[in-house]
Each structure stands twice: as C-alpha cells, then as structure tokens.
Coordinates of C-alpha atoms (C1' of nucleotides) in Angstrom, one line a residue:
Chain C
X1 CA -20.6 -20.1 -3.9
X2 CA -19.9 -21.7 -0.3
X3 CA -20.7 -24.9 -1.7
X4 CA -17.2 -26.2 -1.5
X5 CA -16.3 -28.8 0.7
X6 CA -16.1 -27.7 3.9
X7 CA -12.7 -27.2 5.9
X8 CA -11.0 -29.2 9.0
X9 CA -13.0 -28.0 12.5
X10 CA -9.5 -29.2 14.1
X11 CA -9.4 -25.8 15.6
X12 CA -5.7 -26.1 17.5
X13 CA -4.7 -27.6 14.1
X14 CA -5.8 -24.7 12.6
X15 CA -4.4 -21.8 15.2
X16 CA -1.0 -24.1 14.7
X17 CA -1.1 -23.3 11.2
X18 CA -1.7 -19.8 11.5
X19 CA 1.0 -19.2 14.3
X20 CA 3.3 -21.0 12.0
X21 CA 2.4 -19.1 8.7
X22 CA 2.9 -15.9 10.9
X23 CA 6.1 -16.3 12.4
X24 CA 7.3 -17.9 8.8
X25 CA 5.9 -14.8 6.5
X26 CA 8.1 -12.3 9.2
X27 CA 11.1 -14.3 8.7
X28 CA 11.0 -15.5 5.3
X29 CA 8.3 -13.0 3.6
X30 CA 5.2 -14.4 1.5
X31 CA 6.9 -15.4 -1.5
X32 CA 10.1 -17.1 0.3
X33 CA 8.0 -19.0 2.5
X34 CA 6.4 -22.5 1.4
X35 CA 3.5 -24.8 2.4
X36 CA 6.7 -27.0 3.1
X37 CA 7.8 -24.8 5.1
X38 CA 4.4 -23.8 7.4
X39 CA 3.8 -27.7 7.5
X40 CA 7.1 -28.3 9.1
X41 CA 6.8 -25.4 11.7
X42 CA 3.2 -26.5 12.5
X43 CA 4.1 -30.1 12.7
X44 CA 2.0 -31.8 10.1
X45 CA 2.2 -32.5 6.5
X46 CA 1.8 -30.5 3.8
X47 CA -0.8 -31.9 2.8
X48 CA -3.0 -31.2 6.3
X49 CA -2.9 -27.2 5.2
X50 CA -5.7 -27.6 2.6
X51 CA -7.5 -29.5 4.9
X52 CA -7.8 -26.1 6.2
X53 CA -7.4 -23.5 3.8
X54 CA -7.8 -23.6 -0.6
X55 CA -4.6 -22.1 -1.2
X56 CA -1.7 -20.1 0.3
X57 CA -3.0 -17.2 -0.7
X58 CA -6.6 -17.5 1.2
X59 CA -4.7 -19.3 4.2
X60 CA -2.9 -15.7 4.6
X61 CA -6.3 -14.0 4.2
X62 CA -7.6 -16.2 7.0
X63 CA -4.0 -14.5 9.5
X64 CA -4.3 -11.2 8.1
X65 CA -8.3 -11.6 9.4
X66 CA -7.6 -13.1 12.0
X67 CA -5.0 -10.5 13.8
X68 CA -7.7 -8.0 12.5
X69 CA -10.2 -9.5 14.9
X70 CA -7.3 -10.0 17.5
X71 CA -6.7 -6.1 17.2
X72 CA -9.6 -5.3 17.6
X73 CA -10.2 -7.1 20.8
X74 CA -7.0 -5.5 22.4
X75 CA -8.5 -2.4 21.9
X76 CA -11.8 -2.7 23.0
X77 CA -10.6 -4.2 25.9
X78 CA -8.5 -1.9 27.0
X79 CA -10.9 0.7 25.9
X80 CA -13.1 -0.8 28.6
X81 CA -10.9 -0.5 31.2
X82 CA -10.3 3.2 30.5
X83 CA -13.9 4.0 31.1
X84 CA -13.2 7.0 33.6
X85 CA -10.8 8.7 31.9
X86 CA -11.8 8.4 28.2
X87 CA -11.7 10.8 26.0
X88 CA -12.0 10.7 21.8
X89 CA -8.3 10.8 21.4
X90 CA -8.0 7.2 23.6
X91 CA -9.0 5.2 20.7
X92 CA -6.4 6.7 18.0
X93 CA -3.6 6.2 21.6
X94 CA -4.6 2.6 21.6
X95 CA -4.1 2.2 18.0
X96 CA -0.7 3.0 17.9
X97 CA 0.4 1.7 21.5
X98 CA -0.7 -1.7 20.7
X99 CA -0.2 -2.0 17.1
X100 CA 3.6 -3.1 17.9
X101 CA 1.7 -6.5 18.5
X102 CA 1.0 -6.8 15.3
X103 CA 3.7 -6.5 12.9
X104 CA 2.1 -8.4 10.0
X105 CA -0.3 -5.4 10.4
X106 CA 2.0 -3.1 10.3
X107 CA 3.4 -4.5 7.1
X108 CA 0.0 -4.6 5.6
X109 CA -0.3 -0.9 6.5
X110 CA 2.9 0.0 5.3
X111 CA 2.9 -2.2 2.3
X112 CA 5.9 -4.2 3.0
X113 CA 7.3 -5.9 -0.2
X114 CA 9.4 -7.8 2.0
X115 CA 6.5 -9.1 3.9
X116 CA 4.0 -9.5 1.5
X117 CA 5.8 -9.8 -1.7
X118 CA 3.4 -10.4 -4.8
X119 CA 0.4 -11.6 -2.2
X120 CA 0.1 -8.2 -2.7
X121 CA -0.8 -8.8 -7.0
X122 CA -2.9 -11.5 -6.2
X123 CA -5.1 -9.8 -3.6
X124 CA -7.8 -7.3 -4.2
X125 CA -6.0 -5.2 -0.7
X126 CA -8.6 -2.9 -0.1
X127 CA -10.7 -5.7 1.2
X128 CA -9.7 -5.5 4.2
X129 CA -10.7 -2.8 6.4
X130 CA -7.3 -2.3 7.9
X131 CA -5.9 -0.9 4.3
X132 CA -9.3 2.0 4.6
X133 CA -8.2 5.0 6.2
X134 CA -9.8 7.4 9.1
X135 CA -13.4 8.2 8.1
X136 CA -14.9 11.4 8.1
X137 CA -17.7 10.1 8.4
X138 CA -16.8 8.6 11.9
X139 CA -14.8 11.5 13.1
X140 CA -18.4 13.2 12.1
X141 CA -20.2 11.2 14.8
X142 CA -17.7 12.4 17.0
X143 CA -17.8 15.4 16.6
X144 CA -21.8 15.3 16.7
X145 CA -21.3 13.7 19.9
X146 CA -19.4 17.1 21.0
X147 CA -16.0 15.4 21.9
X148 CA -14.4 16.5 18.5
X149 CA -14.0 20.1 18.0
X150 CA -17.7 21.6 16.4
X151 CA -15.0 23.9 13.8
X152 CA -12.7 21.2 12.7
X153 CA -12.8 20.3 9.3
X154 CA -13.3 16.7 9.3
X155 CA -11.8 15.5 5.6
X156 CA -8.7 17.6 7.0
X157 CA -8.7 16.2 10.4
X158 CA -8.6 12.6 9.2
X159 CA -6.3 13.2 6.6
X160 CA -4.0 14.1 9.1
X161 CA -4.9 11.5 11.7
X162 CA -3.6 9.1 8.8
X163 CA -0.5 11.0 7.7
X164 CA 0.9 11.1 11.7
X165 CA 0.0 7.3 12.0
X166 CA 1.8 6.4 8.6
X167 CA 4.6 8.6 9.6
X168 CA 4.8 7.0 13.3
X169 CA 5.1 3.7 11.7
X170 CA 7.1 4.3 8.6
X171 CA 9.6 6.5 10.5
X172 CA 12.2 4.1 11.6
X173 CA 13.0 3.8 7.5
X174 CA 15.1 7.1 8.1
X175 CA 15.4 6.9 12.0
X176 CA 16.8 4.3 13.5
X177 CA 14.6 2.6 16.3
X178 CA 17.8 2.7 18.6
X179 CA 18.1 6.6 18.2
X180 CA 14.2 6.9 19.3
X181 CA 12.7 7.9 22.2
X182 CA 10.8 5.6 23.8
X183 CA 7.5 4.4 21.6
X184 CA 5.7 5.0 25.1
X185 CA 6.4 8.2 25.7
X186 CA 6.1 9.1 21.5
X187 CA 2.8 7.7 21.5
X188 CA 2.2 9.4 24.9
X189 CA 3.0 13.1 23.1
X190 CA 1.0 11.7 20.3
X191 CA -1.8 11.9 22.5
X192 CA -1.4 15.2 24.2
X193 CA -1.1 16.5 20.4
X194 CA -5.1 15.3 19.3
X195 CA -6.0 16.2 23.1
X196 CA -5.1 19.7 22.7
X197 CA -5.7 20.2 18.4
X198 CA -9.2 17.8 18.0
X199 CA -10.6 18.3 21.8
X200 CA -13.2 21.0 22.4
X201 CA -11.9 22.9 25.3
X202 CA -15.3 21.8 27.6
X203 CA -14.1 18.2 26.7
X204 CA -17.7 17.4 25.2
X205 CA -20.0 14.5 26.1
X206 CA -18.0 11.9 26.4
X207 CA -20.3 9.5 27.7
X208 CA -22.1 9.6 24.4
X209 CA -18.6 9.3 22.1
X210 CA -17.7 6.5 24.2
X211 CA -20.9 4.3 23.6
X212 CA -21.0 5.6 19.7
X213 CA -17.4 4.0 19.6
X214 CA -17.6 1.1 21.2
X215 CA -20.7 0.6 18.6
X216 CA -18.8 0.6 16.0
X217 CA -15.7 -1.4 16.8
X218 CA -18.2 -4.1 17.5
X219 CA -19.3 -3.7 14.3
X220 CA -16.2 -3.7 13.0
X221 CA -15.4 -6.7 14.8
X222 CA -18.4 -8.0 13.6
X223 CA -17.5 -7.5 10.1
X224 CA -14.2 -9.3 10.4
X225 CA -16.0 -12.5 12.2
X226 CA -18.2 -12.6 9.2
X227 CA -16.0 -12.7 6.6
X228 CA -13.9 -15.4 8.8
X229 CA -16.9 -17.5 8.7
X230 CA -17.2 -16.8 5.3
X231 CA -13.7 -17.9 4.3
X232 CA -14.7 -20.5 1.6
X233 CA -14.0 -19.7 -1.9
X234 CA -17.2 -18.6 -3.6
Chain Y
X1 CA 43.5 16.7 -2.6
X2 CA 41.5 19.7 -4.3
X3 CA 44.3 20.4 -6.8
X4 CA 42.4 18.3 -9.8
X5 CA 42.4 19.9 -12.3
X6 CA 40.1 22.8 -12.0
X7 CA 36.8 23.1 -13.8
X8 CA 35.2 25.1 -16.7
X9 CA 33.5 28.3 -15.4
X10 CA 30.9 28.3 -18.1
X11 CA 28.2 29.0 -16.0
X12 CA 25.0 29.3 -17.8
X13 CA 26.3 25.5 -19.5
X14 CA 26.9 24.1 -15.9
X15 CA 23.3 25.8 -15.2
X16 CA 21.5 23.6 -18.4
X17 CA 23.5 20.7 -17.6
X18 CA 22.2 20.7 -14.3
X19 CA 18.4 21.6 -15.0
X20 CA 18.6 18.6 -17.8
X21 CA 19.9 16.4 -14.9
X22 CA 17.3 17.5 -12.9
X23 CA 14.5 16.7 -15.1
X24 CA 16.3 13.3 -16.4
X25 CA 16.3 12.3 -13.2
X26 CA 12.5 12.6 -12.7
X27 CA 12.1 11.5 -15.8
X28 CA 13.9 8.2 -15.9
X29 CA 15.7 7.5 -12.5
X30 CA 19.6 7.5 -11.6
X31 CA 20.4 3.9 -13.3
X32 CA 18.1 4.9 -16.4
X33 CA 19.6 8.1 -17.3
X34 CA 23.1 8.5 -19.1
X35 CA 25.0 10.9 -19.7
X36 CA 24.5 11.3 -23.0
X37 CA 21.2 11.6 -22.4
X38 CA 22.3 14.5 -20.5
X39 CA 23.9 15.7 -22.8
X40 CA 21.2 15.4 -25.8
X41 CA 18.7 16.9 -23.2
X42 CA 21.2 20.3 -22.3
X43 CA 22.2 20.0 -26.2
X44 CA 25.8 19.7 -25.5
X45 CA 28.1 16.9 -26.2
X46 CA 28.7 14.2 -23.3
X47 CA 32.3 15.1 -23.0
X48 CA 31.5 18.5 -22.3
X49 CA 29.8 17.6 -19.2
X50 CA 33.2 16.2 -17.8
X51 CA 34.2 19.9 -18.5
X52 CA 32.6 20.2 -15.3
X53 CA 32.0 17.3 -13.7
X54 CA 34.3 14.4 -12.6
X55 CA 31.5 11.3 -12.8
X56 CA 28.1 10.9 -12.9
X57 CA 28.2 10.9 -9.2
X58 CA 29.4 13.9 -8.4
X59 CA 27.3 15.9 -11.0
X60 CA 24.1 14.5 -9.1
X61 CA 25.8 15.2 -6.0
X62 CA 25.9 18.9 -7.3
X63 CA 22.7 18.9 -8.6
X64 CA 21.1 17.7 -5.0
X65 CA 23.3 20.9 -3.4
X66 CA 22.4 22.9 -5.7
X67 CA 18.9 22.5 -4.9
X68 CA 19.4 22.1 -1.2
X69 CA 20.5 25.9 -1.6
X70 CA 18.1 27.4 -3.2
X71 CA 15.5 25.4 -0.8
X72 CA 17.0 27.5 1.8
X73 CA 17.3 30.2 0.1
X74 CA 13.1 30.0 -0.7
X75 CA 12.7 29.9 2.9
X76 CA 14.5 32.4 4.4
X77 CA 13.1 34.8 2.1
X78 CA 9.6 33.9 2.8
X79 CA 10.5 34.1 6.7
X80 CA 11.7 37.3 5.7
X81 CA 9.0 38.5 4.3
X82 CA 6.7 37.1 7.5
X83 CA 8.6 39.4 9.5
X84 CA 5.5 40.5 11.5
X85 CA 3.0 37.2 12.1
X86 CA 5.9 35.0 12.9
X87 CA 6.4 32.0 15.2
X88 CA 8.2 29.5 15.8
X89 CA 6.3 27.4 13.9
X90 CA 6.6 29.5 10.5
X91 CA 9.4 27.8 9.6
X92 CA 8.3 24.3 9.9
X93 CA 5.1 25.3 8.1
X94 CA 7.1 26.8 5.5
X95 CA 10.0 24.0 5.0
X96 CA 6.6 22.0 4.2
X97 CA 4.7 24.5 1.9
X98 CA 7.8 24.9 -0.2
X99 CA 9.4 21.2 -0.3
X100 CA 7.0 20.5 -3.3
X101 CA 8.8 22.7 -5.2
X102 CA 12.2 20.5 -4.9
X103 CA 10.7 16.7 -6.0
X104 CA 13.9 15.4 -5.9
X105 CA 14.8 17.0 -2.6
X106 CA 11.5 15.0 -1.7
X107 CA 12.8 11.9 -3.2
X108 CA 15.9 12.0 -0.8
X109 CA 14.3 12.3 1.9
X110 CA 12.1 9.7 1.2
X111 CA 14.8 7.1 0.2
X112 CA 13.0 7.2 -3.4
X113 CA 14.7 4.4 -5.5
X114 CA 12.3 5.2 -8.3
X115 CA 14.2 8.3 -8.6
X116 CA 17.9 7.4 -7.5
X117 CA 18.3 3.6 -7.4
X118 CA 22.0 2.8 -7.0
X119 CA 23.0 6.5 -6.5
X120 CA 22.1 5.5 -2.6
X121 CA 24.4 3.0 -2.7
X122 CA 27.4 5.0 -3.8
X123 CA 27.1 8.3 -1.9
X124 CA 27.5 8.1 1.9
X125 CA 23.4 9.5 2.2
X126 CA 24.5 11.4 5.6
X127 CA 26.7 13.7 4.1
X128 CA 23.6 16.0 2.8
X129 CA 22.2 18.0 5.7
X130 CA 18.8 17.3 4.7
X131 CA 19.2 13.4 5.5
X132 CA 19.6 15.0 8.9
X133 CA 16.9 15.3 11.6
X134 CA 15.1 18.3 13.2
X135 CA 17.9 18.6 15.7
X136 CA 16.7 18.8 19.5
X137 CA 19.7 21.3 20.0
X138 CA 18.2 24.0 17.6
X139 CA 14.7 23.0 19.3
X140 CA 16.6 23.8 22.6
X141 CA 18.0 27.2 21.2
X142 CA 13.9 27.8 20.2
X143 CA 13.3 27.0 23.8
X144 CA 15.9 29.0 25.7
X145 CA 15.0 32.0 23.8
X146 CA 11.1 31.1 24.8
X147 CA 9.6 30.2 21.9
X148 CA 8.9 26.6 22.3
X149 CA 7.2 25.6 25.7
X150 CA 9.7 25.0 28.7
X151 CA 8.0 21.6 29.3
X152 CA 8.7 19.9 26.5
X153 CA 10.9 17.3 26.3
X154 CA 13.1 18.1 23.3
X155 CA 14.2 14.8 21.8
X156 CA 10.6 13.8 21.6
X157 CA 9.3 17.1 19.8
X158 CA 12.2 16.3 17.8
X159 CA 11.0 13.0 16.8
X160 CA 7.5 13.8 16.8
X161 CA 8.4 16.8 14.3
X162 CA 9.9 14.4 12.1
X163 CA 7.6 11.3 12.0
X164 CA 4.9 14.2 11.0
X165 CA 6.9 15.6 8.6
X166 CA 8.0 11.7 7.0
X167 CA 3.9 11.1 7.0
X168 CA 3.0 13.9 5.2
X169 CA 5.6 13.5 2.9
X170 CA 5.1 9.5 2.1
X171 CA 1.4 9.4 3.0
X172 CA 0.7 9.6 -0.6
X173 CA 1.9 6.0 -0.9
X174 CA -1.4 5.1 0.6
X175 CA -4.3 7.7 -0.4
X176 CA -3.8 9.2 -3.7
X177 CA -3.2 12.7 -4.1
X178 CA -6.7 13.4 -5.7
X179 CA -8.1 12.1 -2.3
X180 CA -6.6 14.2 -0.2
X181 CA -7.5 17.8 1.0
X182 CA -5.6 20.9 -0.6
X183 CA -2.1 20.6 0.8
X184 CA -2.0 24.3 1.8
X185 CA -4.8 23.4 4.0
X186 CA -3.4 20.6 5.3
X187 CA 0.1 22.3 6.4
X188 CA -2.1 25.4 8.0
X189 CA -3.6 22.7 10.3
X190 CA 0.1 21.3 10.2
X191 CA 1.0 24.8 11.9
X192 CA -2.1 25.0 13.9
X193 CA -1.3 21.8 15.3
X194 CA 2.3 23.0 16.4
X195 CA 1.3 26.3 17.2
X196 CA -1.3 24.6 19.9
X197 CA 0.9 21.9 21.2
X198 CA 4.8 23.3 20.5
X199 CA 4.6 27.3 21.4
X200 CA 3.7 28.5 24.7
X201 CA 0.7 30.5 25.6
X202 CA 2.0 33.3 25.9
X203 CA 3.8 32.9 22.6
X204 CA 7.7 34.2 24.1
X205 CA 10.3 36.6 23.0
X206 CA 9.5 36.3 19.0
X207 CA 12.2 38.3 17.5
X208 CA 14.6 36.7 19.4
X209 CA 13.4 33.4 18.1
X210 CA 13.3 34.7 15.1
X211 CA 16.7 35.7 15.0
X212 CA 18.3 33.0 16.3
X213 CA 17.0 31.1 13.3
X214 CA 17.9 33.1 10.9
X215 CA 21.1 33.5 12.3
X216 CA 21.1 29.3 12.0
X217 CA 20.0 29.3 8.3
X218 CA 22.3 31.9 7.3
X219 CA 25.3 29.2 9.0
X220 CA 23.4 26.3 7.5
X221 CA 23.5 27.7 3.9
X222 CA 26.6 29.0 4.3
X223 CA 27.9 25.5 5.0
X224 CA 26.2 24.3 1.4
X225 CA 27.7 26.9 -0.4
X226 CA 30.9 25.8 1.0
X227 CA 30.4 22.4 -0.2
X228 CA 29.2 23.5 -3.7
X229 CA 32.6 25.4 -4.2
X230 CA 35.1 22.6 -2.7
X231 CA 33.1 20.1 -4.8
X232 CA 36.5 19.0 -6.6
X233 CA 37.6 15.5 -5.4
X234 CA 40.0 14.9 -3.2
Chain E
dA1 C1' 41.5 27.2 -25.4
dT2 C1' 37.3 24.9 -26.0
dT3 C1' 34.5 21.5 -27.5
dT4 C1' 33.5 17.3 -29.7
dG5 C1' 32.2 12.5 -30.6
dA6 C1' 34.5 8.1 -31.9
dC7 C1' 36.3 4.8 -29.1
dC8 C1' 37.3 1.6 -25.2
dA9 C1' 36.8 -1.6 -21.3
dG10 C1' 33.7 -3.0 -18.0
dA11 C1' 29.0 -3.5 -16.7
dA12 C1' 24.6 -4.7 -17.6
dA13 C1' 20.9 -6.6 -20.3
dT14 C1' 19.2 -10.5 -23.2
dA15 C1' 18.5 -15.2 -24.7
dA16 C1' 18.7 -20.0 -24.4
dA17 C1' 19.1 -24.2 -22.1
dT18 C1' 18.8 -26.6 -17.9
dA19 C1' 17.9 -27.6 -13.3
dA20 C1' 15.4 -27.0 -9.0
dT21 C1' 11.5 -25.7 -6.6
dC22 C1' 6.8 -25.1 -5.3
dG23 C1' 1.7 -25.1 -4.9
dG24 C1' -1.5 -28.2 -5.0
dT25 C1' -3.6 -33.3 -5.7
dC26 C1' -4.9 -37.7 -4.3
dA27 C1' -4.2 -42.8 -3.8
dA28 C1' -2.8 -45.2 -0.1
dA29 C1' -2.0 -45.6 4.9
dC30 C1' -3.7 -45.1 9.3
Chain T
dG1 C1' -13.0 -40.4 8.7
dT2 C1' -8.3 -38.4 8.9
dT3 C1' -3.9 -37.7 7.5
dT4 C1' 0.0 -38.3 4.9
dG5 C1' 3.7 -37.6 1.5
dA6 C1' 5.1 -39.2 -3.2
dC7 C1' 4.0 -37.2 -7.3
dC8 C1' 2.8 -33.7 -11.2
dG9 C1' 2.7 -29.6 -14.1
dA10 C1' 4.0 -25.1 -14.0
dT11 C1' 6.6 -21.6 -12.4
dT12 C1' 11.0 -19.9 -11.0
dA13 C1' 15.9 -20.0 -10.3
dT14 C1' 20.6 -21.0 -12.2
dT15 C1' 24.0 -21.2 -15.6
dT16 C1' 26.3 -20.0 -19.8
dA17 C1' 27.1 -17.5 -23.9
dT18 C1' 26.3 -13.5 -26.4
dT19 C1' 25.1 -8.9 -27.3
dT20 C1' 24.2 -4.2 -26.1
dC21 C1' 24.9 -0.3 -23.5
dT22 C1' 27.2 3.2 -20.7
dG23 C1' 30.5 5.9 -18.0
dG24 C1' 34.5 7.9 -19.0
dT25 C1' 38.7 9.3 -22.1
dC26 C1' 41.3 11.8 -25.4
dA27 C1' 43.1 12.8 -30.1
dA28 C1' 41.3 15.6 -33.4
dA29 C1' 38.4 19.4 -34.9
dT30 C1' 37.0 24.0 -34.0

DNA sequence: ATTTGACCAGAAATAAATAATCGGTCAAAC
DNA sequence: GTTTGACCGATTATTTATTTCTGGTCAAAT
C-alpha cells in the first residue's frame, strides 16, 4: 500500500482539475460527466487526469476532501473573528450560513442521486466525516464546559441538531427557494432557537467551549489533510 | 359536471376496498399495485371497485382524504382532551406525535416515489391541504390572540416550523431509526423547543388560542369532508 | 339491482441485436 | 521527464420486435 507510483506535483494542474470536475459533476452529475469532459474544461488531455488521480472515482474523493478541508477553514476562520461574541450555538450558525458555498456538500449530505449517481455504490460513504452526524460525545464536552445546558439530554439534543440541519437543507424539495425568507435571516432564527433551547441561562464558560472547539476542528481539519496526503490507492 | 353516474353506497365494501388500497400501497407502490390486486386483497372482484370508483386515480385520491380526515379528526380529539395543559404549541407537537399513524400521509409529504411513483405525476399534488404549509396567517391569528410572541416575524416561524417538521420527518433517510432516540422524546423536546422560542413568557390568553384553532380545524375538516362527498368527476 | 370476470386496447416489460460511449492505457511526440 | 490522444475492452445506450400485463368495460350471471 502507497507504493504506487506517485502522482503529478503540478499543483495549478491539479486545482484546474478539481475546479473543473466540480463545476462539471453540478451540471452534468457523476455518472453524466466524463474524463473527456473534465479534460476539456481543465484544458488538457484526458490523459493528464491520471497523472493525477487513479480513477474517476478517487479523483472525486480527492474534491469531496478537498471542499471538506475548504469548509473547514471558512469556519474556523470566521470562528476566529467572532471571538467576543461567541457562544456554543456560533459553530452550528456557521455551519449552515456558509454551507451554501458548498453545494457538492450539500449533495453529499443530502444524498443527491442527481449529483452523485452510483459514485454513491462504488464508495464506502461513511468515510468521510461529513456523512457522520452531531456527536454526543462532542456536545458532551460542551456541555462539561458549561456552555450547553447541564439537563439536556445529549443523544436527544444532537439528534435534533441533525434533523433541523437536514430539514434546513432538504426543505426547498417542498418549498420553493423563491417563496423563502431570506436564508440570512432563517439561519439567523436558527440561532436564536439553540441560544434559547441548548444555552444555560448564565451563558457558561465560554472561554473554555471556545478553545475545546477550536481543538477539535483542527483536528478535524487535520484528519482531512491526512487522508489528502494519503490519497494513493493502497 | 357531478351528474356521473352516482356511486354504490356499500359502505363497509368502499371501507375494505380502501384499507386493501391502503396497505397495497405500502406494500408495493402506486405503479406496482393493480387493481385486481385490489380486488384479491378486499376479496371482491375488480369490477366491483369501479362500483365506486371512477379510475385508479381517484380511488387513491379517496384513500389519501380519507385519511387526511381522520388525521384531523385524531388531533382534535387529543387537543380536546388537553383541554387544561394547552399551548400553542400542543398542536404542532401533536400533528407530529400522531403523523406516524398515517405512513402514507407521511409519504405525501415527503414526495415518497417508493410509495406513489407516477401517481405524482397525474394528480395536481396542491390540491391536498396537507401539501400546504404552516400558514403565517393562522400563525398571525396565534399571535393576535397572544399566544405566539408579538416579535416574531411570522413568515420565518412559518418556515422555520416547516423545515423542522420536513427534518424530522425525512431525517431517517440519514440515521436509521434504531439510532435514533424514542420519537416521543424527541417531539417533547420538539415542543420544548417551541414552547421556549415560539410562546411568550407570559404564555397569553390560552383559551382564546385554543379556540381559534379549533374553530380552524373544525373549517379545515369540514373542507375535506366536502371534498370526500363531491368526489364524482366533473 | 348487484356483482362478476372474460375481454379489449393501450401501455409497459422483456429480449435480442446493434451501435455508441467511456474509463483507462501506453507508445509516440514533445 | 512530461504530456498527449489514438486505441481497446467493457459497459451502456438505442433500436426493434415480441410478449405480457393492466386499467377499465360490459354482457352475462346472480
């Protein structure tokens, strides 16, 4: 494993490829799109891809990864600049306001046949930690940190964390986007909503949840950067 | 229009017909099922379901009244019987405790084509009520009689009422039932979390809420059974 | 008056044969 | 060392012909 020959370091060869596979697999979808097709867009040959990437299949492993790590960023950074006014619920706000950036995410998320096609047969999904819902198990160091309520049932809590997301994102299936209020001001209420239900009233030590999260969204970052490096075929 | 010829009044028939309709449709999906099927299943002959229906269509149309009724029905007797503890929120809490009972109602609303496949395509969807959103009018009747806080902007609660609603009903496409909490758990936080955010503090003139909505149900079921008895063809 | 089920025409599924396309390779060009 | 694009086997799409099935009807049976 990793011993296979190694890829192309033409790096803005690479990001063309991706750019192109990513505007392609929104207009066309995975199976409707072909290497011909990315080649063309990216302005190479066909043959240039696997200088790059194995197969289709891994080369949209590597975009899916690589708006992961992009999302990521966008939220810590703007995490950062919310230092003052913080509180737990910021995180799951950022989530949603800037996941509109990612629409291949959002089709990952909402398992978008129209996307994704049958690179959703071929690929073990639950690799990637987008597909993995709220943990308990973080919404427990929260709430150790005091900025989640001490009586909230955490299994419940992010349960529910994950059915408003899904629902925010999957809602325009029955409501047309046109007929919505602005995704601003929804994602706005959205807020106010965890800020009054998950909050303790004292507001907790946020101070400490801050620094616990940031922890772990590097992590999470991290994680993604690894397997990026790791992209060879074992 | 309406003077087609009129159909049999065999009641307790029309009843098995629709039950084995009911639980074909489960079963096998709209394009799946036939109508002799039907028939086999109510252990009638197939022409005897023309007796009282016109097509296909328009028995499933029945059907999906039918149970839009007693839906209704299930809720305003439970608000009924809540006479004393009740909020505004009761009846959103309850539509979502007792949807489970009415699959297929479930399967409208979530666009299931598992469950109806083409029927979508021949019915105009908007004609059943329940394809209809929480309506920020009825929200501003709720808030004119005090029930729902005066600061809320209505189309959003509106929205944000439905998007929760959507998500908890199509979440399961993503965690599997067994890995979620007890749903009666999850729609008392599901009230909690309206009660909190939705009702004011000092929880408003209840009976007048209270009457206004069942004053809106009565109306609303009234309007089905109207349906269900001009449901000749025109 | 009711109810049935054989029957019909159109729709849909199946099968077979053929054509087109695509993911991936690699000798040749650069 | 890089990059290309003609080429290949396999999958997929298209066409055509044939068969089966199904929603709906109605003369006959009850």
């Amino acid at each position: 494993m990793g011993i296979k020959a190694q890829k192309s370091e033409n790096k803005p060869r690479e990001k063309r490829i991706l750019e192109a596979t990513a505007r392609l697999l929104l207009r066309y979808g995975y199976d409707k799109m072909t290497m011909s097709d990315i080649a063309e867009e990216a302005g190479i040959s066909k043959g240039a891809i696997y200088l790059h990437y194995d197969s289709k299949e891994t080369l949209v492993d590597a975009l899916i990864t690589r708006q992961s790590i992009a999302y990521a960023d966008d939220i810590m950074t703007l995490l950062e600049q919310d230092m003052d006014s913080w509180s737990f619920v910021t995180l799951y706000q950022l989530a949603m306001r800037l996941i509109p950036r990612y629409p291949l995410l959002i089709g990952l998320i909402r398992n978008n046949k129209n996307i994704f096609g049958t690179y959703f047969q071929r690929t073990a999904l639950d690799m990637f930690h987008l597909k993995r819902r709220s943990r308990p198990e973080f919404l427990q160091l929260m709430q150790q940190a005091g900025v989640i309520r001490a009586d909230l049932d955490l299994k419940l809590a992010a349960y529910t964390l994950d059915y408003m997301a899904y629902g925010l994102l999957t809602i325009e299936d029955i409501i047309p986007p046109e007929e919505a209020p602005p995704f601003e001001d929804v994602v706005n209420f959205f807020g106010e909503i965890l800020e009054k239900t998950f909050t303790p009233p004292d507001g907790g030590n946020k101070e400490a949840g801050k620094a616990i999260l940031m922890q772990l969204i590097a992590a999470y970052k991290a994680q993604l950067v690894a397997r990026e490096e790791t992209s060879d075929k074992e």
